[in-house]
Coordinates of N, CA and C in Angstrom, one line a residue:
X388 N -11.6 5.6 24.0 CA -12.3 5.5 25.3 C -13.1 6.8 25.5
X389 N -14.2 6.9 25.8 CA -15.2 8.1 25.8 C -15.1 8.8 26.8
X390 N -14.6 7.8 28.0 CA -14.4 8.5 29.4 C -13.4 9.3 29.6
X391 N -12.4 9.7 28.8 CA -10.8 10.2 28.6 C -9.7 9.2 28.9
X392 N -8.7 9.4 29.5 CA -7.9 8.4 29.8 C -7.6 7.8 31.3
X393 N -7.5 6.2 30.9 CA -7.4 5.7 31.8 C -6.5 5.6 33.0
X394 N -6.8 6.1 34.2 CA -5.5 5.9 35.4 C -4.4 4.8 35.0
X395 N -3.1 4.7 35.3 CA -2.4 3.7 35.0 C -3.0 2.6 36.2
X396 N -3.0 2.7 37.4 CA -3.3 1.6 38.5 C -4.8 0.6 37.7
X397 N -5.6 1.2 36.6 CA -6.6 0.3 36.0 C -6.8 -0.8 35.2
X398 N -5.2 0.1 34.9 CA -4.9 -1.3 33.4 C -4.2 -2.1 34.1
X399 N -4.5 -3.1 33.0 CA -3.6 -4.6 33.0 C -2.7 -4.7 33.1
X400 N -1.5 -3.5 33.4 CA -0.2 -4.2 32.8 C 0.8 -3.8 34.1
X401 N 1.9 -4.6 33.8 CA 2.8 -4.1 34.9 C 3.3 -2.6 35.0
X402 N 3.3 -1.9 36.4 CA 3.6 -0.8 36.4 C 4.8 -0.7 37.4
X403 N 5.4 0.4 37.8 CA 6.2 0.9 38.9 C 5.5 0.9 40.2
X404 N 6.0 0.4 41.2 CA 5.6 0.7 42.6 C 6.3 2.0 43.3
X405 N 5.4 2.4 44.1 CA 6.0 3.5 45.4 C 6.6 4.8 45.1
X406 N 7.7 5.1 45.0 CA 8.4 5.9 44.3 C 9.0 5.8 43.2
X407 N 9.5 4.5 43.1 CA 9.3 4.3 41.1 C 8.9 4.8 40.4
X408 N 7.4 5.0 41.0 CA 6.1 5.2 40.2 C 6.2 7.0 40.1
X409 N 6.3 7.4 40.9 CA 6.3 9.2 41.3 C 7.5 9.3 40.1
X410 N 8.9 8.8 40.2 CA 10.2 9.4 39.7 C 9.6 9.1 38.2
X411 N 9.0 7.7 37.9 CA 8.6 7.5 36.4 C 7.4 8.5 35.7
X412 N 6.3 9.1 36.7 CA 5.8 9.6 36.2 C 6.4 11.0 35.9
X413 N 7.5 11.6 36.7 CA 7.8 12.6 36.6 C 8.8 12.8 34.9
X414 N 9.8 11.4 35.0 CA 10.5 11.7 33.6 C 9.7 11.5 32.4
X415 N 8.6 10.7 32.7 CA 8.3 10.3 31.2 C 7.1 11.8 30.5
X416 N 7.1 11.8 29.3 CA 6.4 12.8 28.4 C 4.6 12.7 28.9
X417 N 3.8 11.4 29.0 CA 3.2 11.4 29.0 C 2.8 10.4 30.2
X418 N 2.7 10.9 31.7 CA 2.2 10.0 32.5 C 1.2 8.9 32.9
X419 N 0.1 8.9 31.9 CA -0.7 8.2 31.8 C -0.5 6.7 30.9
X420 N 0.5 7.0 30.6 CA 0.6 5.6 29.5 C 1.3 4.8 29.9
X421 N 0.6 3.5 29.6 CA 1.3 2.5 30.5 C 2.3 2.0 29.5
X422 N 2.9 0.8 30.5 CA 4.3 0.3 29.9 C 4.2 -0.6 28.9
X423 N 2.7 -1.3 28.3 CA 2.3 -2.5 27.5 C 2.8 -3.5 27.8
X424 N 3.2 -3.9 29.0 CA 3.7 -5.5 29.8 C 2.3 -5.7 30.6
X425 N 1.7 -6.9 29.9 CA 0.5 -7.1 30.6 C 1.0 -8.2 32.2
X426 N 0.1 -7.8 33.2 CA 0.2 -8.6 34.3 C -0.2 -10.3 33.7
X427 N 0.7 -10.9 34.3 CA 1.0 -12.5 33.4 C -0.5 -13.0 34.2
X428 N -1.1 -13.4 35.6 CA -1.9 -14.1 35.7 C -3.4 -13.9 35.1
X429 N -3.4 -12.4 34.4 CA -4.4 -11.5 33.6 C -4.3 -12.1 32.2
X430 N -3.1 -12.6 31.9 CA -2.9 -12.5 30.1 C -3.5 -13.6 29.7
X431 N -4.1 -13.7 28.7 CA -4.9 -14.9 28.4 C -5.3 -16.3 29.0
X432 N -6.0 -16.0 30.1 CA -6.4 -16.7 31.5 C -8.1 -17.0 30.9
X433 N -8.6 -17.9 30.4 CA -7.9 -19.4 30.3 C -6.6 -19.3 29.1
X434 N -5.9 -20.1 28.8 CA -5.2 -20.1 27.8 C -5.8 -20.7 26.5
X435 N -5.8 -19.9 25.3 CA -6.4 -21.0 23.8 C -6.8 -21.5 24.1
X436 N -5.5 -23.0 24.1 CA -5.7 -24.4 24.0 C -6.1 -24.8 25.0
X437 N -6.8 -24.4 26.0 CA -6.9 -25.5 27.1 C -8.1 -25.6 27.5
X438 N -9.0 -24.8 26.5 CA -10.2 -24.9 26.7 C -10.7 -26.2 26.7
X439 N -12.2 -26.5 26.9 CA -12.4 -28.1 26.7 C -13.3 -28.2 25.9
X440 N -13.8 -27.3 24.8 CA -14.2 -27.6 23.6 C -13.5 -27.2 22.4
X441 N -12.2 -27.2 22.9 CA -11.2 -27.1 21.6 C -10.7 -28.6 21.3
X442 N -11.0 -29.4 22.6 CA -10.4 -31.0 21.8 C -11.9 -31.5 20.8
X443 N -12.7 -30.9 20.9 CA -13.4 -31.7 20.1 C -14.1 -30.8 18.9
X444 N -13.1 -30.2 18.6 CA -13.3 -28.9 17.1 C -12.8 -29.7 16.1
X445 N -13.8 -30.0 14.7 CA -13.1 -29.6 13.6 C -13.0 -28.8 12.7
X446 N -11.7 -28.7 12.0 CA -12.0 -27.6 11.0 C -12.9 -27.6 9.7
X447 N -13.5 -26.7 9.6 CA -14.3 -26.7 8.5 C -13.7 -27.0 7.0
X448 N -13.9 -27.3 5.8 CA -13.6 -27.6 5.0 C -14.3 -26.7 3.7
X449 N -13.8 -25.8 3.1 CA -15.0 -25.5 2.3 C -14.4 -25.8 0.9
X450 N -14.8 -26.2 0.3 CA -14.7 -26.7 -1.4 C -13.7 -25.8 -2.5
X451 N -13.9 -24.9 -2.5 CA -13.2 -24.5 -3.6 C -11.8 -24.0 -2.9
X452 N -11.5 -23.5 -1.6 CA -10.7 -23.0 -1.4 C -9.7 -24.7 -0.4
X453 N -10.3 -25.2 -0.1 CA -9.8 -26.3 0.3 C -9.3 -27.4 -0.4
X454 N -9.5 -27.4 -1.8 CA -9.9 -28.2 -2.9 C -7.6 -28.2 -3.2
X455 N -6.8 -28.9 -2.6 CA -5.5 -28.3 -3.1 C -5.2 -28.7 -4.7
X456 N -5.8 -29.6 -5.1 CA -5.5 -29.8 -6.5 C -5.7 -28.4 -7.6
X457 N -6.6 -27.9 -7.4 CA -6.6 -26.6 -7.8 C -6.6 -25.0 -6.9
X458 N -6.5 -25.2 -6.3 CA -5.6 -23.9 -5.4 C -4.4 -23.9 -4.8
X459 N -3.3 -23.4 -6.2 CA -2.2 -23.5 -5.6 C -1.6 -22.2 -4.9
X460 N -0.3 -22.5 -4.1 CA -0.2 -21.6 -3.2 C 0.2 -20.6 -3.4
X461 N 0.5 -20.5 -4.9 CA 1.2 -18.6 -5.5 C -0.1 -18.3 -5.7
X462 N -1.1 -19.0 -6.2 CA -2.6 -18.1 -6.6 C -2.6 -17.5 -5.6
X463 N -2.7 -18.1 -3.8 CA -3.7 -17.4 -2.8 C -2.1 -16.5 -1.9
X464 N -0.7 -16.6 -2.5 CA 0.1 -15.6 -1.5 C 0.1 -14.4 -1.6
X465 N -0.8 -13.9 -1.1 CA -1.0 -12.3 -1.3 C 0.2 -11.3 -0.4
X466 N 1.0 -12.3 0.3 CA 1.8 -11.3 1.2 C 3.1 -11.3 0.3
X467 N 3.4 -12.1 -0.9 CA 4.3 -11.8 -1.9 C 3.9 -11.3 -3.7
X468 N 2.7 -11.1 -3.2 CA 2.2 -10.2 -4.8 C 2.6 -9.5 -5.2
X469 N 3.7 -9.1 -5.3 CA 4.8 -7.9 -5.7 C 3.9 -7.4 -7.2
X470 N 3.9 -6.2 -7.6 CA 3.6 -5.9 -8.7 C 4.8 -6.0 -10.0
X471 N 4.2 -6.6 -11.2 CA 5.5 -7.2 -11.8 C 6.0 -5.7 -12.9
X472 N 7.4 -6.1 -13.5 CA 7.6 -4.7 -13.7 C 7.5 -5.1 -15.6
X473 N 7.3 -4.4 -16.3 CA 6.9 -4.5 -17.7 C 8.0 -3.3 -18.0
X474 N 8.9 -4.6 -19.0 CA 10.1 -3.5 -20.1 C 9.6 -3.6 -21.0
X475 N 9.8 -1.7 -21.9 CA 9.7 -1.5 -22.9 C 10.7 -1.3 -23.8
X476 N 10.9 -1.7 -24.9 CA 11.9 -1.0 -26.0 C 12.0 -0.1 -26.2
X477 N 13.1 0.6 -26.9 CA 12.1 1.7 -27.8 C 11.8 1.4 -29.4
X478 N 11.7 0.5 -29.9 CA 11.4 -0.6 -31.2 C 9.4 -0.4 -30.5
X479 N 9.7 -1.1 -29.2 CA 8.3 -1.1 -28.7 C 7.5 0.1 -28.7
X480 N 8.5 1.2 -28.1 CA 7.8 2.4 -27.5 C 7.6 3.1 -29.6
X481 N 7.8 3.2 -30.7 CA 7.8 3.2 -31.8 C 7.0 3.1 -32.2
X482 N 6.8 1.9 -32.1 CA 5.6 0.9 -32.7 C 4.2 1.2 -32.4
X483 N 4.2 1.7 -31.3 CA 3.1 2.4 -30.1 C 2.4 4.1 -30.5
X484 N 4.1 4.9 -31.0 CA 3.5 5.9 -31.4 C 3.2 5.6 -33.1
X485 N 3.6 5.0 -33.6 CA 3.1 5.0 -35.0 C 1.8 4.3 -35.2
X486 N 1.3 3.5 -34.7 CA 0.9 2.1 -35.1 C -0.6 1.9 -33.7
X487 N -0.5 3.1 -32.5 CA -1.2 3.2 -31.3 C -1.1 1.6 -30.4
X488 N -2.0 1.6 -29.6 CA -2.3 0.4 -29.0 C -3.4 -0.2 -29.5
X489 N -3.7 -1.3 -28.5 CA -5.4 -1.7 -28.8 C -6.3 -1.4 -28.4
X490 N -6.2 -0.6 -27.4 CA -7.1 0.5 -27.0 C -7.5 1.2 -28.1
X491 N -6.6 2.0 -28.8 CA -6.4 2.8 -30.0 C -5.6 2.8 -30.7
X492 N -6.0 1.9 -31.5 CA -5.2 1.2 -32.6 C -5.3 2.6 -33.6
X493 N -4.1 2.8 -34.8 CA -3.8 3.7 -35.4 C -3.3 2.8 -36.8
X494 N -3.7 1.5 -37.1 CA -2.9 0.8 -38.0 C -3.5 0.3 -39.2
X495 N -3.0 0.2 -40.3 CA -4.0 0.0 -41.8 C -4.9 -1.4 -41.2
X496 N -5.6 -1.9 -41.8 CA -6.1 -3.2 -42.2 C -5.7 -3.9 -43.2
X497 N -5.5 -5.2 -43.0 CA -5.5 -6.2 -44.3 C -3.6 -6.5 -43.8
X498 N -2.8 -6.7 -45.9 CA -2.2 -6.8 -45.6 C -1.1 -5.6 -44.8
X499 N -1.4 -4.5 -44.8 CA -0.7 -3.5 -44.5 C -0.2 -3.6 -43.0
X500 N -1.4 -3.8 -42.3 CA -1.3 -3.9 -40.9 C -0.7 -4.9 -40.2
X501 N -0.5 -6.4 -40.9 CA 0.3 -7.2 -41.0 C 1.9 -6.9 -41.1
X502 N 2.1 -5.9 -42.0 CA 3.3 -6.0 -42.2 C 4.7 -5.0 -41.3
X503 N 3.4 -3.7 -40.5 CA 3.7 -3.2 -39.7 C 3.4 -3.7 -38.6
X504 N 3.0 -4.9 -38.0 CA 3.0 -5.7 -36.6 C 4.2 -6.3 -36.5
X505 N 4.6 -7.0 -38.1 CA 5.8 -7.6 -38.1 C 7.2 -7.1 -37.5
X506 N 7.2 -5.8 -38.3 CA 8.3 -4.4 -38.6 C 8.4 -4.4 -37.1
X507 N 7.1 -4.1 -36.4 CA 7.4 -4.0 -34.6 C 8.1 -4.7 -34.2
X508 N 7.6 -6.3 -34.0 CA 8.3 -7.0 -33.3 C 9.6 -8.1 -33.7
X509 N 9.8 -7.4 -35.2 CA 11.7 -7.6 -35.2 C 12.0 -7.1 -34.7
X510 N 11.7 -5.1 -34.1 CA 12.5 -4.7 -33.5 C 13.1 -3.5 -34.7
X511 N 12.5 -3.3 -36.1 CA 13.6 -2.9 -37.0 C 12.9 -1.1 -36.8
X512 N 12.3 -0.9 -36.1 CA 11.7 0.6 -35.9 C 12.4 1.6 -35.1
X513 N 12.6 2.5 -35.0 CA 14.1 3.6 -34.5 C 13.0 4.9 -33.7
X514 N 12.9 5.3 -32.5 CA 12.6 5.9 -31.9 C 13.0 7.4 -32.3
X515 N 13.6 7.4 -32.7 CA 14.1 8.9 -32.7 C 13.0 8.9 -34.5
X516 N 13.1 8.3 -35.1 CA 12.4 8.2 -36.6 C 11.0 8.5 -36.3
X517 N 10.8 7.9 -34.9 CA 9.0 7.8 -34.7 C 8.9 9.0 -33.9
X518 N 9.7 9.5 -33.7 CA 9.1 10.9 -33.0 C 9.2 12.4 -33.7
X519 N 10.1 12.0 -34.8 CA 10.5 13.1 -35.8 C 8.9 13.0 -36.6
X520 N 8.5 11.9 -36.8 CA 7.3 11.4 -37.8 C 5.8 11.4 -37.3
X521 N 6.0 12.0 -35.8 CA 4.6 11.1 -35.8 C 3.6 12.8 -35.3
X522 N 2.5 12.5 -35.6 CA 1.7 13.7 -35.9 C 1.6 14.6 -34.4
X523 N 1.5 15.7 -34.4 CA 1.6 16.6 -33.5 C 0.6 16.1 -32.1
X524 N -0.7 15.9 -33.1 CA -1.8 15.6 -31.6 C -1.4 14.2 -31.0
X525 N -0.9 13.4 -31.3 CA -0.1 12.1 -30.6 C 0.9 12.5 -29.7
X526 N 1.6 13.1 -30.0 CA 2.7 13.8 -29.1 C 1.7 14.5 -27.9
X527 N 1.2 15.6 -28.6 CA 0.9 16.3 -27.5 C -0.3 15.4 -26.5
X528 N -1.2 14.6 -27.3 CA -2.0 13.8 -26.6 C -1.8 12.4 -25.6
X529 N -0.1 12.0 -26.2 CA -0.3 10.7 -25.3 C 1.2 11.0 -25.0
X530 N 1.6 11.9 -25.1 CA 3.7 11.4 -25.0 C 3.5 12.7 -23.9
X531 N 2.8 13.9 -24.1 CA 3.1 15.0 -23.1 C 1.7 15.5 -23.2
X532 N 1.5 16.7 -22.3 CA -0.2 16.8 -21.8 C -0.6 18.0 -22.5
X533 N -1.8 18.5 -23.1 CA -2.5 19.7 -23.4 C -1.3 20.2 -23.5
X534 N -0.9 21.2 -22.8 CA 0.2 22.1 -22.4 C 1.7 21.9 -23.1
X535 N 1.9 20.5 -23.2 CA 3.5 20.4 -24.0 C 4.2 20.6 -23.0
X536 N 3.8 19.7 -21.5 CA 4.2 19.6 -20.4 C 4.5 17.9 -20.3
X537 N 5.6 17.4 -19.6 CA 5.7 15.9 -19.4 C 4.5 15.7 -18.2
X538 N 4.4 14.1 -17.9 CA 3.5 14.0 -17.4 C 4.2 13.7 -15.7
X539 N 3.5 14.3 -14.9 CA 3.9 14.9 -13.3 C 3.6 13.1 -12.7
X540 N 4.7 13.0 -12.1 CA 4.8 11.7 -11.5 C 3.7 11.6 -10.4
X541 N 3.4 10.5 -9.9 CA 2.4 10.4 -8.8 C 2.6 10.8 -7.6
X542 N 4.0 11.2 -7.0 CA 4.4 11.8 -6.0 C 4.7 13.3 -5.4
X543 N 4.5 13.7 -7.1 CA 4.4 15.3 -6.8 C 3.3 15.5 -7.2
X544 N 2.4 15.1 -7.2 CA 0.6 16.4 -7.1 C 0.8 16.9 -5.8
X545 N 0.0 17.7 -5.8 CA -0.3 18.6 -4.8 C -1.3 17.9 -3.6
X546 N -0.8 18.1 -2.5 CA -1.1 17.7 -1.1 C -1.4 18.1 0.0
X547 N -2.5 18.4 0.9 CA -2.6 19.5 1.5 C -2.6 18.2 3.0
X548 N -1.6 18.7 4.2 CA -2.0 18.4 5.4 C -2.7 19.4 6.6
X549 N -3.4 18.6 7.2 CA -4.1 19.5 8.3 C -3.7 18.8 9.3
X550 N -3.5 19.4 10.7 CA -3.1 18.4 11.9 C -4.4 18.8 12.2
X551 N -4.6 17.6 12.9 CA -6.0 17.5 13.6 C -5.9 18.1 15.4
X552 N -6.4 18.6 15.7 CA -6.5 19.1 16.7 C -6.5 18.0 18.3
X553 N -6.0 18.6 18.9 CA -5.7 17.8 20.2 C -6.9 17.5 21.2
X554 N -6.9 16.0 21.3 CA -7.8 16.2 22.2 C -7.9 16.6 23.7
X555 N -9.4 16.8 24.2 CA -9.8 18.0 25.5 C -9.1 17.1 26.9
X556 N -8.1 16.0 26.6 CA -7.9 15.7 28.2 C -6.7 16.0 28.2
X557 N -5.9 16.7 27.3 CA -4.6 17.3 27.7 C -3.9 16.2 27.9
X558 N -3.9 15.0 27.4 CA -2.6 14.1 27.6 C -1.7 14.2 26.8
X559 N -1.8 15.1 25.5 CA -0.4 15.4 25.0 C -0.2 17.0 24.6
X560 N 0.7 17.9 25.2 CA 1.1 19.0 25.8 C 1.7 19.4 24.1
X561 N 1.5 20.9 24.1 CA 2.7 21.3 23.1 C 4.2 20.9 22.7
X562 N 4.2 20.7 24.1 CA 6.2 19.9 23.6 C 6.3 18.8 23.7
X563 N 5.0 17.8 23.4 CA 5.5 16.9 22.9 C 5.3 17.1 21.7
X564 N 6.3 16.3 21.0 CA 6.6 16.2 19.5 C 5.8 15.4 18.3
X565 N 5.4 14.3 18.6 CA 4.4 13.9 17.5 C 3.4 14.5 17.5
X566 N 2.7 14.5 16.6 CA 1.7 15.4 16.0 C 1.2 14.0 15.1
X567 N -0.5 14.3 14.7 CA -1.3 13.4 14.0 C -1.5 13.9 12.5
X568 N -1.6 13.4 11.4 CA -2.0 13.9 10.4 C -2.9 13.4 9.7
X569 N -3.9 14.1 8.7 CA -4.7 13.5 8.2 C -4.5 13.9 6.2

């Protein structure tokens, strides 16, 4: 609101009468804030439904997303899209430093490369063998960083907060305790 803050007697919502109102302004932290109980004859007056061009709505229909034979309902539940979790071996994690990814593949051609895709995924490759063996700039370039440092999880980089400054109508005082952050 650009005007500052609003008197409580302006809003919509139920407040304290008479001395109520004096004792409540006095205990609470911030006098101006109302209680969020809207006055009932204010609160959605007309109601939704009772308009009288809602009996004669229909819903639109659009084709590809309306279509249920092919839109089923795990494609569109985005409120359970959990990110799924991918296990590694270490036959897998092996196979990776010897042999790279597909990104960057590191593996013979022909039959050679064949026979080490195989080797992977029996499973017959030993981690500790692949790390004794595998060339220095691999190590240092994909297992740990420049430095021969592990790699820093995503929760410890460095983060800088600033509180933002209070605004000029003084409705919230030093002692109160929340603070904003950016």
């Amino acid at each position: 609101m650009s005007g500052g803050p609003v008197p409580v007697f302006k809003k919509y919502t139920v407040q304290s009468k008479g001395i109520w109102e004096k004792v409540r302004q006095w205990l609470t932290l911030v006098p101006n804030r109302s209680t969020g109980n809207p006055i009932v004859p204010y609160y959605r007056v007309p109601a939704p439904g009772s308009r009288p061009e809602a009996k004669h709505y229909t819903d639109p229909f659009t084709v590809p997303a309306g279509d249920i034979a092919e839109n089923p309902y795990y494609a569109r539940d985005h409120r359970r899209n959990y990110p799924q979790t991918a296990i590694f071996d270490q036959s897998t994690v092996a196979g990776l430093l010897n042999y790279g990814s597909a990104a960057n593949p590191r593996i013979a051609d022909g039959e050679a490369g064949t026979k080490a895709l195989a080797e992977v995924t029996s499973g017959q490759l030993s981690l500790n063998k692949a790390l004794s063996v595998a060339p220095k700039n691999v190590v240092q370039g994909q297992i740990l960083d420049s430095k021969g440092l592990p790699p820093v999880p995503p929760s410890l980089t460095t983060k800088t907060w600033t509180i933002l400054p209070e605004s000029e109508t003084g409705m919230y005082t030093d002692k109160y305790p929340v603070r904003m952050f950016s």
